[in-house]
Amino acid sequence: MADEDGDPRRPSLFAPVRPVAVPAGSGAAKVRHAERLNTIPFGIASFRIAGFILWPFGRTAVERPDAGPASCVGNVIWLVFAGWWLAIGHLITSIPLFLSIIGIPFGWANLKMIPVSLMPLGREIVPTDQEWGAR
């Protein structure tokens, strides 16, 4: 494979990347399958956060009583890789929202999402019985 100048010694930066074929019964295939299964709780937590972000009013996050030690370990992994920057993002975006009258409820909603974005595993989004805007 040659680069754009035709030099065969140096491969092109935009050379097509071919996926590595993994035999179905090999240990590598089992590791890749387990890797995908281990990410399912994080995907569910991501969808839980997305639903809460879509409409946070009249809903709140509560801890599930049946959450075990696996959710605690998962929350630590989530906090290290995704939770801290999501929480900082919610905090930073809430500041300009508080500067306008119309944005104040959305600023409160952004602040309400910080605990869920920090540690979403072992939590549940439930409707509140309070009026809109009440805390």
mmCIF file of N, CA and C in Angstrom:
data_model
loop_
_atom_site.group_PDB
_atom_site.id
_atom_site.type_symbol
_atom_site.label_atom_id
_atom_site.label_comp_id
_atom_site.label_asym_id
_atom_site.label_seq_id
_atom_site.Cartn_x
_atom_site.Cartn_y
_atom_site.Cartn_z
ATOM 1 N N MET A 1 0.861 -1.168 0.000
ATOM 2 C CA MET A 1 0.000 0.000 0.000
ATOM 3 C C MET A 1 0.908 1.233 0.000
ATOM 4 N N ALA A 2 0.641 2.143 -0.879
ATOM 5 C CA ALA A 2 1.478 3.326 -1.031
ATOM 6 C C ALA A 2 0.777 4.542 -0.464
ATOM 7 N N ASP A 3 1.555 5.555 -0.124
ATOM 8 C CA ASP A 3 0.951 6.793 0.341
ATOM 9 C C ASP A 3 0.489 7.620 -0.850
ATOM 10 N N GLU A 4 0.024 8.831 -0.595
ATOM 11 C CA GLU A 4 -0.520 9.668 -1.657
ATOM 12 C C GLU A 4 0.523 10.089 -2.684
ATOM 13 N N ASP A 5 1.799 10.041 -2.358
ATOM 14 C CA ASP A 5 2.859 10.374 -3.300
ATOM 15 C C ASP A 5 3.289 9.162 -4.125
ATOM 16 N N GLY A 6 2.798 8.002 -3.789
ATOM 17 C CA GLY A 6 3.169 6.788 -4.498
ATOM 18 C C GLY A 6 4.334 6.058 -3.871
ATOM 19 N N ASP A 7 4.795 6.484 -2.709
ATOM 20 C CA ASP A 7 5.909 5.836 -2.035
ATOM 21 C C ASP A 7 5.396 4.588 -1.323
ATOM 22 N N PRO A 8 5.849 3.383 -1.738
ATOM 23 C CA PRO A 8 5.308 2.155 -1.132
ATOM 24 C C PRO A 8 5.855 1.873 0.258
ATOM 25 N N ARG A 9 6.879 2.577 0.686
ATOM 26 C CA ARG A 9 7.465 2.301 1.999
ATOM 27 C C ARG A 9 6.678 2.923 3.135
ATOM 28 N N ARG A 10 5.920 3.963 2.849
ATOM 29 C CA ARG A 10 5.193 4.673 3.893
ATOM 30 C C ARG A 10 3.695 4.509 3.643
ATOM 31 N N PRO A 11 2.946 3.887 4.568
ATOM 32 C CA PRO A 11 1.510 3.700 4.331
ATOM 33 C C PRO A 11 0.760 5.025 4.451
ATOM 34 N N SER A 12 -0.356 5.088 3.774
ATOM 35 C CA SER A 12 -1.181 6.288 3.786
ATOM 36 C C SER A 12 -1.878 6.429 5.130
ATOM 37 N N LEU A 13 -2.079 7.658 5.535
ATOM 38 C CA LEU A 13 -2.784 7.925 6.787
ATOM 39 C C LEU A 13 -4.252 7.519 6.678
ATOM 40 N N PHE A 14 -4.791 7.603 5.473
ATOM 41 C CA PHE A 14 -6.205 7.307 5.261
ATOM 42 C C PHE A 14 -6.419 5.915 4.683
ATOM 43 N N ALA A 15 -5.517 4.996 4.968
ATOM 44 C CA ALA A 15 -5.661 3.623 4.491
ATOM 45 C C ALA A 15 -6.868 2.995 5.185
ATOM 46 N N PRO A 16 -7.615 2.159 4.473
ATOM 47 C CA PRO A 16 -8.783 1.529 5.102
ATOM 48 C C PRO A 16 -8.357 0.603 6.236
ATOM 49 N N VAL A 17 -9.095 0.667 7.312
ATOM 50 C CA VAL A 17 -8.826 -0.175 8.463
ATOM 51 C C VAL A 17 -9.697 -1.408 8.334
ATOM 52 N N ARG A 18 -9.058 -2.564 8.337
ATOM 53 C CA ARG A 18 -9.806 -3.807 8.196
ATOM 54 C C ARG A 18 -10.064 -4.383 9.589
ATOM 55 N N PRO A 19 -11.316 -4.811 9.855
ATOM 56 C CA PRO A 19 -11.583 -5.412 11.164
ATOM 57 C C PRO A 19 -10.890 -6.755 11.291
ATOM 58 N N VAL A 20 -10.482 -7.076 12.488
ATOM 59 C CA VAL A 20 -9.806 -8.333 12.744
ATOM 60 C C VAL A 20 -10.860 -9.412 12.918
ATOM 61 N N ALA A 21 -10.741 -10.465 12.156
ATOM 62 C CA ALA A 21 -11.682 -11.582 12.261
ATOM 63 C C ALA A 21 -11.325 -12.413 13.487
ATOM 64 N N VAL A 22 -12.327 -12.661 14.324
ATOM 65 C CA VAL A 22 -12.126 -13.455 15.527
ATOM 66 C C VAL A 22 -12.955 -14.726 15.382
ATOM 67 N N PRO A 23 -12.332 -15.904 15.449
ATOM 68 C CA PRO A 23 -13.111 -17.143 15.357
ATOM 69 C C PRO A 23 -14.129 -17.240 16.480
ATOM 70 N N ALA A 24 -15.298 -17.793 16.162
ATOM 71 C CA ALA A 24 -16.423 -17.781 17.101
ATOM 72 C C ALA A 24 -16.140 -18.552 18.392
ATOM 73 N N GLY A 25 -15.390 -19.623 18.338
ATOM 74 C CA GLY A 25 -15.170 -20.424 19.541
ATOM 75 C C GLY A 25 -13.926 -20.047 20.316
ATOM 76 N N SER A 26 -13.247 -19.011 19.908
ATOM 77 C CA SER A 26 -11.974 -18.672 20.544
ATOM 78 C C SER A 26 -12.191 -17.917 21.856
ATOM 79 N N GLY A 27 -11.127 -17.841 22.619
ATOM 80 C CA GLY A 27 -11.192 -17.108 23.876
ATOM 81 C C GLY A 27 -11.381 -15.620 23.659
ATOM 82 N N ALA A 28 -10.829 -15.094 22.547
ATOM 83 C CA ALA A 28 -10.988 -13.666 22.253
ATOM 84 C C ALA A 28 -12.444 -13.322 21.981
ATOM 85 N N ALA A 29 -13.162 -14.218 21.313
ATOM 86 C CA ALA A 29 -14.583 -13.974 21.058
ATOM 87 C C ALA A 29 -15.370 -13.978 22.366
ATOM 88 N N LYS A 30 -15.009 -14.857 23.273
ATOM 89 C CA LYS A 30 -15.698 -14.910 24.566
ATOM 90 C C LYS A 30 -15.421 -13.645 25.386
ATOM 91 N N VAL A 31 -14.199 -13.152 25.302
ATOM 92 C CA VAL A 31 -13.863 -11.915 26.010
ATOM 93 C C VAL A 31 -14.646 -10.746 25.427
ATOM 94 N N ARG A 32 -14.737 -10.659 24.086
ATOM 95 C CA ARG A 32 -15.484 -9.573 23.455
ATOM 96 C C ARG A 32 -16.961 -9.664 23.811
ATOM 97 N N HIS A 33 -17.514 -10.895 23.879
ATOM 98 C CA HIS A 33 -18.922 -11.052 24.238
ATOM 99 C C HIS A 33 -19.149 -10.633 25.697
ATOM 100 N N ALA A 34 -18.271 -11.049 26.584
ATOM 101 C CA ALA A 34 -18.397 -10.662 27.989
ATOM 102 C C ALA A 34 -18.227 -9.158 28.154
ATOM 103 N N GLU A 35 -17.355 -8.574 27.333
ATOM 104 C CA GLU A 35 -17.149 -7.136 27.392
ATOM 105 C C GLU A 35 -18.433 -6.399 27.015
ATOM 106 N N ARG A 36 -19.143 -6.901 26.022
ATOM 107 C CA ARG A 36 -20.404 -6.276 25.631
ATOM 108 C C ARG A 36 -21.474 -6.481 26.686
ATOM 109 N N LEU A 37 -21.521 -7.639 27.301
ATOM 110 C CA LEU A 37 -22.526 -7.897 28.338
ATOM 111 C C LEU A 37 -22.273 -7.050 29.577
ATOM 112 N N ASN A 38 -21.021 -6.788 29.884
ATOM 113 C CA ASN A 38 -20.697 -5.994 31.061
ATOM 114 C C ASN A 38 -21.074 -4.539 30.897
ATOM 115 N N THR A 39 -21.247 -4.074 29.672
ATOM 116 C CA THR A 39 -21.585 -2.674 29.452
ATOM 117 C C THR A 39 -23.089 -2.432 29.421
ATOM 118 N N ILE A 40 -23.910 -3.465 29.509
ATOM 119 C CA ILE A 40 -25.365 -3.292 29.472
ATOM 120 C C ILE A 40 -25.865 -2.402 30.610
ATOM 121 N N PRO A 41 -25.445 -2.584 31.862
ATOM 122 C CA PRO A 41 -25.937 -1.683 32.916
ATOM 123 C C PRO A 41 -25.589 -0.220 32.675
ATOM 124 N N PHE A 42 -24.424 0.041 32.077
ATOM 125 C CA PHE A 42 -24.049 1.420 31.793
ATOM 126 C C PHE A 42 -24.902 1.997 30.661
ATOM 127 N N GLY A 43 -25.275 1.170 29.705
ATOM 128 C CA GLY A 43 -26.178 1.621 28.648
ATOM 129 C C GLY A 43 -27.557 1.937 29.179
ATOM 130 N N ILE A 44 -28.057 1.099 30.076
ATOM 131 C CA ILE A 44 -29.363 1.354 30.692
ATOM 132 C C ILE A 44 -29.315 2.633 31.512
ATOM 133 N N ALA A 45 -28.225 2.843 32.231
ATOM 134 C CA ALA A 45 -28.074 4.074 33.013
ATOM 135 C C ALA A 45 -28.023 5.291 32.095
ATOM 136 N N SER A 46 -27.388 5.154 30.948
ATOM 137 C CA SER A 46 -27.336 6.273 29.999
ATOM 138 C C SER A 46 -28.724 6.621 29.491
ATOM 139 N N PHE A 47 -29.529 5.612 29.179
ATOM 140 C CA PHE A 47 -30.898 5.872 28.727
ATOM 141 C C PHE A 47 -31.752 6.452 29.851
ATOM 142 N N ARG A 48 -31.485 6.042 31.092
ATOM 143 C CA ARG A 48 -32.204 6.608 32.236
ATOM 144 C C ARG A 48 -31.899 8.100 32.375
ATOM 145 N N ILE A 49 -30.636 8.463 32.227
ATOM 146 C CA ILE A 49 -30.241 9.871 32.282
ATOM 147 C C ILE A 49 -30.866 10.635 31.125
ATOM 148 N N ALA A 50 -30.861 10.027 29.924
ATOM 149 C CA ALA A 50 -31.418 10.706 28.752
ATOM 150 C C ALA A 50 -32.911 10.965 28.917
ATOM 151 N N GLY A 51 -33.637 10.019 29.463
ATOM 152 C CA GLY A 51 -35.067 10.233 29.708
ATOM 153 C C GLY A 51 -35.316 11.309 30.751
ATOM 154 N N PHE A 52 -34.466 11.371 31.744
ATOM 155 C CA PHE A 52 -34.603 12.388 32.782
ATOM 156 C C PHE A 52 -34.257 13.768 32.234
ATOM 157 N N ILE A 53 -33.273 13.823 31.340
ATOM 158 C CA ILE A 53 -32.903 15.097 30.728
ATOM 159 C C ILE A 53 -33.999 15.581 29.789
ATOM 160 N N LEU A 54 -34.638 14.641 29.098
ATOM 161 C CA LEU A 54 -35.681 15.003 28.140
ATOM 162 C C LEU A 54 -36.836 15.731 28.822
ATOM 163 N N TRP A 55 -37.281 15.252 29.984
ATOM 164 C CA TRP A 55 -38.343 15.922 30.723
ATOM 165 C C TRP A 55 -38.105 15.730 32.223
ATOM 166 N N PRO A 56 -37.370 16.641 32.873
ATOM 167 C CA PRO A 56 -37.057 16.473 34.294
ATOM 168 C C PRO A 56 -38.130 16.995 35.241
ATOM 169 N N PHE A 57 -39.087 17.751 34.705
ATOM 170 C CA PHE A 57 -40.065 18.410 35.576
ATOM 171 C C PHE A 57 -41.095 17.404 36.078
ATOM 172 N N GLY A 58 -41.356 17.448 37.379
ATOM 173 C CA GLY A 58 -42.326 16.542 37.994
ATOM 174 C C GLY A 58 -41.769 15.156 38.241
ATOM 175 N N ARG A 59 -40.477 14.981 38.111
ATOM 176 C CA ARG A 59 -39.835 13.692 38.360
ATOM 177 C C ARG A 59 -38.601 13.911 39.221
ATOM 178 N N THR A 60 -38.247 12.892 39.954
ATOM 179 C CA THR A 60 -37.059 12.975 40.790
ATOM 180 C C THR A 60 -36.363 11.618 40.814
ATOM 181 N N ALA A 61 -35.124 11.609 41.225
ATOM 182 C CA ALA A 61 -34.340 10.378 41.309
ATOM 183 C C ALA A 61 -34.270 9.927 42.758
ATOM 184 N N VAL A 62 -34.575 8.663 42.972
ATOM 185 C CA VAL A 62 -34.488 8.073 44.310
ATOM 186 C C VAL A 62 -33.607 6.830 44.233
ATOM 187 N N GLU A 63 -33.017 6.482 45.358
ATOM 188 C CA GLU A 63 -32.198 5.273 45.400
ATOM 189 C C GLU A 63 -33.095 4.054 45.491
ATOM 190 N N ARG A 64 -32.730 3.040 44.742
ATOM 191 C CA ARG A 64 -33.487 1.790 44.780
ATOM 192 C C ARG A 64 -33.074 0.998 46.014
ATOM 193 N N PRO A 65 -34.052 0.445 46.746
ATOM 194 C CA PRO A 65 -33.680 -0.300 47.954
ATOM 195 C C PRO A 65 -33.014 -1.642 47.648
ATOM 196 N N ASP A 66 -33.207 -2.182 46.441
ATOM 197 C CA ASP A 66 -32.624 -3.476 46.123
ATOM 198 C C ASP A 66 -31.270 -3.369 45.423
ATOM 199 N N ALA A 67 -30.698 -2.169 45.380
ATOM 200 C CA ALA A 67 -29.386 -1.984 44.743
ATOM 201 C C ALA A 67 -28.321 -2.607 45.635
ATOM 202 N N GLY A 68 -27.496 -3.429 45.024
ATOM 203 C CA GLY A 68 -26.481 -4.147 45.784
ATOM 204 C C GLY A 68 -25.094 -3.587 45.608
ATOM 205 N N PRO A 69 -24.101 -4.363 46.004
ATOM 206 C CA PRO A 69 -22.713 -3.896 45.900
ATOM 207 C C PRO A 69 -22.241 -3.755 44.454
ATOM 208 N N ALA A 70 -22.857 -4.471 43.519
ATOM 209 C CA ALA A 70 -22.455 -4.348 42.113
ATOM 210 C C ALA A 70 -22.759 -2.946 41.590
ATOM 211 N N SER A 71 -23.870 -2.363 42.028
ATOM 212 C CA SER A 71 -24.170 -1.001 41.595
ATOM 213 C C SER A 71 -23.193 -0.002 42.208
ATOM 214 N N CYS A 72 -22.691 -0.288 43.390
ATOM 215 C CA CYS A 72 -21.688 0.582 44.013
ATOM 216 C C CYS A 72 -20.378 0.534 43.231
ATOM 217 N N VAL A 73 -19.959 -0.649 42.847
ATOM 218 C CA VAL A 73 -18.739 -0.796 42.041
ATOM 219 C C VAL A 73 -18.937 -0.134 40.680
ATOM 220 N N GLY A 74 -20.116 -0.349 40.077
ATOM 221 C CA GLY A 74 -20.414 0.280 38.797
ATOM 222 C C GLY A 74 -20.443 1.798 38.887
ATOM 223 N N ASN A 75 -20.955 2.321 40.002
ATOM 224 C CA ASN A 75 -20.975 3.772 40.187
ATOM 225 C C ASN A 75 -19.567 4.353 40.292
ATOM 226 N N VAL A 76 -18.661 3.621 40.918
ATOM 227 C CA VAL A 76 -17.275 4.097 41.009
ATOM 228 C C VAL A 76 -16.651 4.130 39.617
ATOM 229 N N ILE A 77 -16.890 3.078 38.820
ATOM 230 C CA ILE A 77 -16.373 3.058 37.446
ATOM 231 C C ILE A 77 -16.993 4.191 36.637
ATOM 232 N N TRP A 78 -18.316 4.375 36.784
ATOM 233 C CA TRP A 78 -19.004 5.450 36.062
ATOM 234 C C TRP A 78 -18.462 6.816 36.475
ATOM 235 N N LEU A 79 -18.259 7.011 37.771
ATOM 236 C CA LEU A 79 -17.769 8.292 38.274
ATOM 237 C C LEU A 79 -16.400 8.630 37.686
ATOM 238 N N VAL A 80 -15.531 7.642 37.597
ATOM 239 C CA VAL A 80 -14.186 7.879 37.086
ATOM 240 C C VAL A 80 -14.205 8.193 35.592
ATOM 241 N N PHE A 81 -14.992 7.444 34.811
ATOM 242 C CA PHE A 81 -14.925 7.580 33.364
ATOM 243 C C PHE A 81 -15.934 8.548 32.765
ATOM 244 N N ALA A 82 -17.086 8.768 33.398
ATOM 245 C CA ALA A 82 -18.108 9.608 32.770
ATOM 246 C C ALA A 82 -18.784 10.572 33.730
ATOM 247 N N GLY A 83 -18.948 10.200 34.969
ATOM 248 C CA GLY A 83 -19.790 10.967 35.876
ATOM 249 C C GLY A 83 -19.289 12.350 36.208
ATOM 250 N N TRP A 84 -17.997 12.488 36.424
ATOM 251 C CA TRP A 84 -17.497 13.794 36.863
ATOM 252 C C TRP A 84 -17.638 14.834 35.787
ATOM 253 N N TRP A 85 -17.371 14.494 34.514
ATOM 254 C CA TRP A 85 -17.486 15.520 33.476
ATOM 255 C C TRP A 85 -18.931 15.798 33.115
ATOM 256 N N LEU A 86 -19.832 14.813 33.278
ATOM 257 C CA LEU A 86 -21.257 15.094 33.089
ATOM 258 C C LEU A 86 -21.760 16.059 34.169
ATOM 259 N N ALA A 87 -21.339 15.832 35.413
ATOM 260 C CA ALA A 87 -21.761 16.708 36.507
ATOM 261 C C ALA A 87 -21.211 18.120 36.326
ATOM 262 N N ILE A 88 -19.954 18.224 35.923
ATOM 263 C CA ILE A 88 -19.374 19.550 35.678
ATOM 264 C C ILE A 88 -20.098 20.239 34.519
ATOM 265 N N GLY A 89 -20.439 19.473 33.495
ATOM 266 C CA GLY A 89 -21.178 20.040 32.371
ATOM 267 C C GLY A 89 -22.538 20.576 32.778
ATOM 268 N N HIS A 90 -23.257 19.832 33.629
ATOM 269 C CA HIS A 90 -24.555 20.313 34.125
ATOM 270 C C HIS A 90 -24.391 21.562 34.985
ATOM 271 N N LEU A 91 -23.345 21.586 35.800
ATOM 272 C CA LEU A 91 -23.108 22.755 36.649
ATOM 273 C C LEU A 91 -22.768 23.987 35.813
ATOM 274 N N ILE A 92 -21.901 23.818 34.831
ATOM 275 C CA ILE A 92 -21.494 24.957 33.999
ATOM 276 C C ILE A 92 -22.651 25.459 33.142
ATOM 277 N N THR A 93 -23.450 24.559 32.579
ATOM 278 C CA THR A 93 -24.561 25.016 31.736
ATOM 279 C C THR A 93 -25.715 25.583 32.546
ATOM 280 N N SER A 94 -25.781 25.301 33.826
ATOM 281 C CA SER A 94 -26.860 25.885 34.631
ATOM 282 C C SER A 94 -26.596 27.365 34.928
ATOM 283 N N ILE A 95 -25.346 27.764 34.957
ATOM 284 C CA ILE A 95 -25.014 29.158 35.283
ATOM 285 C C ILE A 95 -25.608 30.136 34.271
ATOM 286 N N PRO A 96 -25.409 29.962 32.947
ATOM 287 C CA PRO A 96 -26.043 30.914 32.022
ATOM 288 C C PRO A 96 -27.566 30.805 32.000
ATOM 289 N N LEU A 97 -28.094 29.640 32.342
ATOM 290 C CA LEU A 97 -29.548 29.507 32.382
ATOM 291 C C LEU A 97 -30.155 30.352 33.492
ATOM 292 N N PHE A 98 -29.442 30.496 34.592
ATOM 293 C CA PHE A 98 -29.946 31.308 35.701
ATOM 294 C C PHE A 98 -29.899 32.810 35.398
ATOM 295 N N LEU A 99 -29.216 33.200 34.335
ATOM 296 C CA LEU A 99 -29.105 34.616 34.018
ATOM 297 C C LEU A 99 -30.370 35.188 33.375
ATOM 298 N N SER A 100 -31.239 34.335 32.870
ATOM 299 C CA SER A 100 -32.473 34.835 32.272
ATOM 300 C C SER A 100 -33.668 34.325 33.075
ATOM 301 N N ILE A 101 -34.746 35.063 33.039
ATOM 302 C CA ILE A 101 -35.956 34.676 33.770
ATOM 303 C C ILE A 101 -36.507 33.365 33.226
ATOM 304 N N ILE A 102 -36.505 33.221 31.906
ATOM 305 C CA ILE A 102 -37.059 32.019 31.287
ATOM 306 C C ILE A 102 -36.204 30.798 31.599
ATOM 307 N N GLY A 103 -34.908 30.974 31.763
ATOM 308 C CA GLY A 103 -34.005 29.856 31.969
ATOM 309 C C GLY A 103 -33.894 29.357 33.388
ATOM 310 N N ILE A 104 -34.485 30.051 34.352
ATOM 311 C CA ILE A 104 -34.339 29.650 35.760
ATOM 312 C C ILE A 104 -34.873 28.235 36.023
ATOM 313 N N PRO A 105 -36.073 27.853 35.539
ATOM 314 C CA PRO A 105 -36.498 26.468 35.778
ATOM 315 C C PRO A 105 -35.576 25.441 35.138
ATOM 316 N N PHE A 106 -35.013 25.776 33.980
ATOM 317 C CA PHE A 106 -34.099 24.853 33.331
ATOM 318 C C PHE A 106 -32.765 24.796 34.072
ATOM 319 N N GLY A 107 -32.366 25.880 34.694
ATOM 320 C CA GLY A 107 -31.169 25.870 35.523
ATOM 321 C C GLY A 107 -31.346 24.964 36.733
ATOM 322 N N TRP A 108 -32.529 25.033 37.367
ATOM 323 C CA TRP A 108 -32.815 24.136 38.495
ATOM 324 C C TRP A 108 -32.858 22.689 38.020
ATOM 325 N N ALA A 109 -33.431 22.469 36.836
ATOM 326 C CA ALA A 109 -33.479 21.108 36.297
ATOM 327 C C ALA A 109 -32.065 20.594 36.027
ATOM 328 N N ASN A 110 -31.183 21.460 35.542
ATOM 329 C CA ASN A 110 -29.796 21.064 35.322
ATOM 330 C C ASN A 110 -29.115 20.690 36.636
ATOM 331 N N LEU A 111 -29.354 21.466 37.674
ATOM 332 C CA LEU A 111 -28.770 21.141 38.976
ATOM 333 C C LEU A 111 -29.357 19.856 39.550
ATOM 334 N N LYS A 112 -30.620 19.588 39.220
ATOM 335 C CA LYS A 112 -31.273 18.374 39.703
ATOM 336 C C LYS A 112 -30.695 17.123 39.047
ATOM 337 N N MET A 113 -30.061 17.286 37.909
ATOM 338 C CA MET A 113 -29.504 16.142 37.188
ATOM 339 C C MET A 113 -28.092 15.775 37.634
ATOM 340 N N ILE A 114 -27.466 16.606 38.441
ATOM 341 C CA ILE A 114 -26.088 16.330 38.858
ATOM 342 C C ILE A 114 -25.967 15.025 39.656
ATOM 343 N N PRO A 115 -26.811 14.753 40.655
ATOM 344 C CA PRO A 115 -26.652 13.476 41.369
ATOM 345 C C PRO A 115 -26.872 12.253 40.486
ATOM 346 N N VAL A 116 -27.798 12.361 39.536
ATOM 347 C CA VAL A 116 -28.061 11.220 38.651
ATOM 348 C C VAL A 116 -26.905 11.014 37.688
ATOM 349 N N SER A 117 -26.302 12.093 37.224
ATOM 350 C CA SER A 117 -25.186 11.943 36.292
ATOM 351 C C SER A 117 -23.907 11.507 37.008
ATOM 352 N N LEU A 118 -23.788 11.785 38.293
ATOM 353 C CA LEU A 118 -22.615 11.331 39.035
ATOM 354 C C LEU A 118 -22.671 9.832 39.315
ATOM 355 N N MET A 119 -23.791 9.355 39.815
ATOM 356 C CA MET A 119 -23.935 7.948 40.185
ATOM 357 C C MET A 119 -25.319 7.445 39.793
ATOM 358 N N PRO A 120 -25.486 6.992 38.528
ATOM 359 C CA PRO A 120 -26.819 6.607 38.065
ATOM 360 C C PRO A 120 -27.235 5.182 38.397
ATOM 361 N N LEU A 121 -26.290 4.317 38.684
ATOM 362 C CA LEU A 121 -26.645 2.926 38.951
ATOM 363 C C LEU A 121 -27.237 2.805 40.353
ATOM 364 N N GLY A 122 -28.277 2.023 40.465
ATOM 365 C CA GLY A 122 -28.959 1.878 41.748
ATOM 366 C C GLY A 122 -29.925 3.007 42.028
ATOM 367 N N ARG A 123 -30.277 3.776 41.017
ATOM 368 C CA ARG A 123 -31.245 4.863 41.150
ATOM 369 C C ARG A 123 -32.411 4.607 40.220
ATOM 370 N N GLU A 124 -33.499 5.272 40.534
ATOM 371 C CA GLU A 124 -34.726 5.121 39.768
ATOM 372 C C GLU A 124 -35.365 6.496 39.630
ATOM 373 N N ILE A 125 -35.917 6.787 38.465
ATOM 374 C CA ILE A 125 -36.601 8.055 38.223
ATOM 375 C C ILE A 125 -38.081 7.826 38.471
ATOM 376 N N VAL A 126 -38.641 8.562 39.432
ATOM 377 C CA VAL A 126 -40.050 8.394 39.793
ATOM 378 C C VAL A 126 -40.763 9.732 39.695
ATOM 379 N N PRO A 127 -42.067 9.717 39.402
ATOM 380 C CA PRO A 127 -42.813 10.974 39.384
ATOM 381 C C PRO A 127 -43.034 11.497 40.808
ATOM 382 N N THR A 128 -43.065 12.809 40.930
ATOM 383 C CA THR A 128 -43.356 13.425 42.220
ATOM 384 C C THR A 128 -44.820 13.813 42.265
ATOM 385 N N ASP A 129 -45.367 13.945 43.452
ATOM 386 C CA ASP A 129 -46.755 14.354 43.613
ATOM 387 C C ASP A 129 -46.864 15.837 43.850
ATOM 388 N N GLN A 130 -45.758 16.556 43.753
ATOM 389 C CA GLN A 130 -45.770 17.993 44.004
ATOM 390 C C GLN A 130 -46.111 18.735 42.705
ATOM 391 N N GLU A 131 -46.470 19.986 42.868
ATOM 392 C CA GLU A 131 -46.762 20.813 41.714
ATOM 393 C C GLU A 131 -45.507 21.064 40.917
ATOM 394 N N TRP A 132 -45.678 21.537 39.683
ATOM 395 C CA TRP A 132 -44.565 21.829 38.816
ATOM 396 C C TRP A 132 -43.705 22.932 39.439
ATOM 397 N N GLY A 133 -42.428 22.722 39.472
ATOM 398 C CA GLY A 133 -41.502 23.702 39.995
ATOM 399 C C GLY A 133 -41.270 23.571 41.490
ATOM 400 N N ALA A 134 -42.070 22.771 42.188
ATOM 401 C CA ALA A 134 -41.852 22.599 43.624
ATOM 402 C C ALA A 134 -40.691 21.640 43.842
ATOM 403 N N ARG A 135 -40.020 21.807 44.976
ATOM 404 C CA ARG A 135 -38.893 20.943 45.253
ATOM 405 C C ARG A 135 -39.158 20.086 46.457
#
